[in-house]
Structures are given as C-alpha cells and as structure tokens.
Amino acid sequence: MTAVFRFPANAHQARTAAAGWLVATLCFIVSALPVLAQATPPAAAGPQFAPLPAAAPRPNGPLAVITTTPLLADLVHQVGGDRVAVQSLLPPNAD
C-alpha cells in the first residue's frame, strides 16, 4: 500500500491536517530536547587578565581622533580616556 497525499477537500480538513502536523512537530521537538541538552558542551571559561596599568600622559597633549559617528566616538573615548580628544563628524542623535 502506498501513501498518497491528497489536498484537503474543505477548510475543516485543512485545519485538521495542519493541527496534526503541528502536534507531530511539537512532539518531535519535545522528545529531542533532552538529547539536545546533553549534546551541548558547557561554556569554556576564558582566560582572566589583570587590568592594564595606567598609561603616562602624552608629552604632546591628547591624541586627536575624529570618528564618523557618535557611537564610535564614545567607543574611542571609553578606550582612550583622557589620552584622546575625540570629535565626531555627525552630531549626537543624527542619522
């Protein structure tokens, strides 16, 4: 006996078929969860680094940095601190 797929004749049959596929899919996913949980390796802890020592101020003053967006300007300021003078080409809240 061969299985033949037939399109549903009416909306009720279509909803019933869709509900059946949904239930079968959900059962498959629920049954696979324990296997997937065991297959996931634990996250490896990365190396721990000591904070960098404070850098001496630049003899010529802060380094001038120009960025295209305020987001990059903030990033440069966070990394460079008082050793950089940052300007952004776009003003804050501009597209």
PDB file of C-alpha atoms in Angstrom:
ATOM      1  CA  MET A   1       0.000   0.000   0.000  1.00  0.00           C
ATOM      2  CA  THR A   2       1.444   3.368  -0.972  1.00  0.00           C
ATOM      3  CA  ALA A   3       0.729   6.605   0.823  1.00  0.00           C
ATOM      4  CA  VAL A   4      -0.764   9.245  -1.394  1.00  0.00           C
ATOM      5  CA  PHE A   5      -1.030  12.860  -0.336  1.00  0.00           C
ATOM      6  CA  ARG A   6      -4.377  14.375  -1.195  1.00  0.00           C
ATOM      7  CA  PHE A   7      -5.212  18.013  -0.816  1.00  0.00           C
ATOM      8  CA  PRO A   8      -7.924  18.697   1.764  1.00  0.00           C
ATOM      9  CA  ALA A   9     -11.376  18.970   0.223  1.00  0.00           C
ATOM     10  CA  ASN A  10     -12.597  21.718   2.566  1.00  0.00           C
ATOM     11  CA  ALA A  11     -11.421  24.149   5.249  1.00  0.00           C
ATOM     12  CA  HIS A  12     -12.228  21.766   8.109  1.00  0.00           C
ATOM     13  CA  GLN A  13      -9.995  19.066   6.651  1.00  0.00           C
ATOM     14  CA  ALA A  14      -7.234  21.629   6.060  1.00  0.00           C
ATOM     15  CA  ARG A  15      -7.365  22.824   9.699  1.00  0.00           C
ATOM     16  CA  THR A  16      -7.373  19.238  10.940  1.00  0.00           C
ATOM     17  CA  ALA A  17      -4.360  18.360   8.798  1.00  0.00           C
ATOM     18  CA  ALA A  18      -2.487  21.489   9.928  1.00  0.00           C
ATOM     19  CA  ALA A  19      -3.248  20.729  13.586  1.00  0.00           C
ATOM     20  CA  GLY A  20      -1.985  17.177  13.109  1.00  0.00           C
ATOM     21  CA  TRP A  21       1.292  18.398  11.599  1.00  0.00           C
ATOM     22  CA  LEU A  22       1.663  20.946  14.401  1.00  0.00           C
ATOM     23  CA  VAL A  23       1.123  18.321  17.113  1.00  0.00           C
ATOM     24  CA  ALA A  24       3.559  15.923  15.435  1.00  0.00           C
ATOM     25  CA  THR A  25       6.207  18.642  15.132  1.00  0.00           C
ATOM     26  CA  LEU A  26       5.803  19.709  18.747  1.00  0.00           C
ATOM     27  CA  CYS A  27       6.049  16.095  19.934  1.00  0.00           C
ATOM     28  CA  PHE A  28       9.254  15.666  17.947  1.00  0.00           C
ATOM     29  CA  ILE A  29      10.769  18.852  19.396  1.00  0.00           C
ATOM     30  CA  VAL A  30       9.813  17.945  22.961  1.00  0.00           C
ATOM     31  CA  SER A  31      11.239  14.454  22.566  1.00  0.00           C
ATOM     32  CA  ALA A  32      14.520  15.867  21.173  1.00  0.00           C
ATOM     33  CA  LEU A  33      15.078  18.404  23.995  1.00  0.00           C
ATOM     34  CA  PRO A  34      16.801  16.008  26.437  1.00  0.00           C
ATOM     35  CA  VAL A  35      19.142  14.809  23.705  1.00  0.00           C
ATOM     36  CA  LEU A  36      19.995  18.369  22.684  1.00  0.00           C
ATOM     37  CA  ALA A  37      20.592  19.403  26.310  1.00  0.00           C
ATOM     38  CA  GLN A  38      23.113  16.580  26.757  1.00  0.00           C
ATOM     39  CA  ALA A  39      24.868  17.331  23.480  1.00  0.00           C
ATOM     40  CA  THR A  40      25.554  20.964  24.347  1.00  0.00           C
ATOM     41  CA  PRO A  41      29.030  21.276  25.867  1.00  0.00           C
ATOM     42  CA  PRO A  42      29.447  23.599  28.834  1.00  0.00           C
ATOM     43  CA  ALA A  43      30.771  27.043  28.068  1.00  0.00           C
ATOM     44  CA  ALA A  44      34.519  27.230  28.486  1.00  0.00           C
ATOM     45  CA  ALA A  45      35.817  29.882  30.829  1.00  0.00           C
ATOM     46  CA  GLY A  46      38.090  32.342  29.073  1.00  0.00           C
ATOM     47  CA  PRO A  47      41.436  33.459  30.411  1.00  0.00           C
ATOM     48  CA  GLN A  48      41.414  36.036  33.182  1.00  0.00           C
ATOM     49  CA  PHE A  49      43.599  39.078  32.562  1.00  0.00           C
ATOM     50  CA  ALA A  50      44.735  41.677  35.061  1.00  0.00           C
ATOM     51  CA  PRO A  51      43.739  45.281  34.294  1.00  0.00           C
ATOM     52  CA  LEU A  52      46.260  47.312  32.348  1.00  0.00           C
ATOM     53  CA  PRO A  53      48.381  49.761  34.323  1.00  0.00           C
ATOM     54  CA  ALA A  54      47.665  53.468  33.942  1.00  0.00           C
ATOM     55  CA  ALA A  55      49.498  54.967  30.983  1.00  0.00           C
ATOM     56  CA  ALA A  56      51.585  58.090  31.280  1.00  0.00           C
ATOM     57  CA  PRO A  57      50.111  61.217  29.693  1.00  0.00           C
ATOM     58  CA  ARG A  58      51.263  62.042  26.182  1.00  0.00           C
ATOM     59  CA  PRO A  59      54.003  64.679  26.073  1.00  0.00           C
ATOM     60  CA  ASN A  60      52.314  66.496  23.126  1.00  0.00           C
ATOM     61  CA  GLY A  61      48.854  66.521  24.739  1.00  0.00           C
ATOM     62  CA  PRO A  62      45.950  64.189  23.976  1.00  0.00           C
ATOM     63  CA  LEU A  63      45.807  62.369  20.657  1.00  0.00           C
ATOM     64  CA  ALA A  64      43.263  63.961  18.282  1.00  0.00           C
ATOM     65  CA  VAL A  65      40.783  61.404  16.955  1.00  0.00           C
ATOM     66  CA  ILE A  66      37.948  62.110  14.512  1.00  0.00           C
ATOM     67  CA  THR A  67      35.216  59.500  14.050  1.00  0.00           C
ATOM     68  CA  THR A  68      32.311  59.291  11.650  1.00  0.00           C
ATOM     69  CA  THR A  69      29.573  58.533  14.201  1.00  0.00           C
ATOM     70  CA  PRO A  70      28.932  59.368  17.864  1.00  0.00           C
ATOM     71  CA  LEU A  71      28.880  55.644  18.640  1.00  0.00           C
ATOM     72  CA  LEU A  72      32.486  55.263  17.504  1.00  0.00           C
ATOM     73  CA  ALA A  73      33.417  58.493  19.299  1.00  0.00           C
ATOM     74  CA  ASP A  74      32.081  57.070  22.552  1.00  0.00           C
ATOM     75  CA  LEU A  75      33.979  53.819  21.985  1.00  0.00           C
ATOM     76  CA  VAL A  76      37.245  55.691  21.375  1.00  0.00           C
ATOM     77  CA  HIS A  77      36.642  57.844  24.452  1.00  0.00           C
ATOM     78  CA  GLN A  78      35.945  54.768  26.607  1.00  0.00           C
ATOM     79  CA  VAL A  79      39.149  53.077  25.451  1.00  0.00           C
ATOM     80  CA  GLY A  80      41.426  56.128  25.291  1.00  0.00           C
ATOM     81  CA  GLY A  81      40.113  58.031  28.289  1.00  0.00           C
ATOM     82  CA  ASP A  82      41.978  61.293  28.972  1.00  0.00           C
ATOM     83  CA  ARG A  83      44.693  60.429  26.468  1.00  0.00           C
ATOM     84  CA  VAL A  84      42.423  61.170  23.457  1.00  0.00           C
ATOM     85  CA  ALA A  85      40.447  64.185  22.284  1.00  0.00           C
ATOM     86  CA  VAL A  86      37.529  62.787  20.283  1.00  0.00           C
ATOM     87  CA  GLN A  87      35.318  64.555  17.750  1.00  0.00           C
ATOM     88  CA  SER A  88      32.521  63.039  15.704  1.00  0.00           C
ATOM     89  CA  LEU A  89      31.607  64.188  12.197  1.00  0.00           C
ATOM     90  CA  LEU A  90      27.915  63.577  12.905  1.00  0.00           C
ATOM     91  CA  PRO A  91      26.334  65.283  15.896  1.00  0.00           C
ATOM     92  CA  PRO A  92      24.588  63.138  18.537  1.00  0.00           C
ATOM     93  CA  ASN A  93      21.115  61.825  17.562  1.00  0.00           C
ATOM     94  CA  ALA A  94      21.723  62.451  13.835  1.00  0.00           C
ATOM     95  CA  ASP A  95      21.191  59.980  11.005  1.00  0.00           C
TER      96      ASP A  95
END
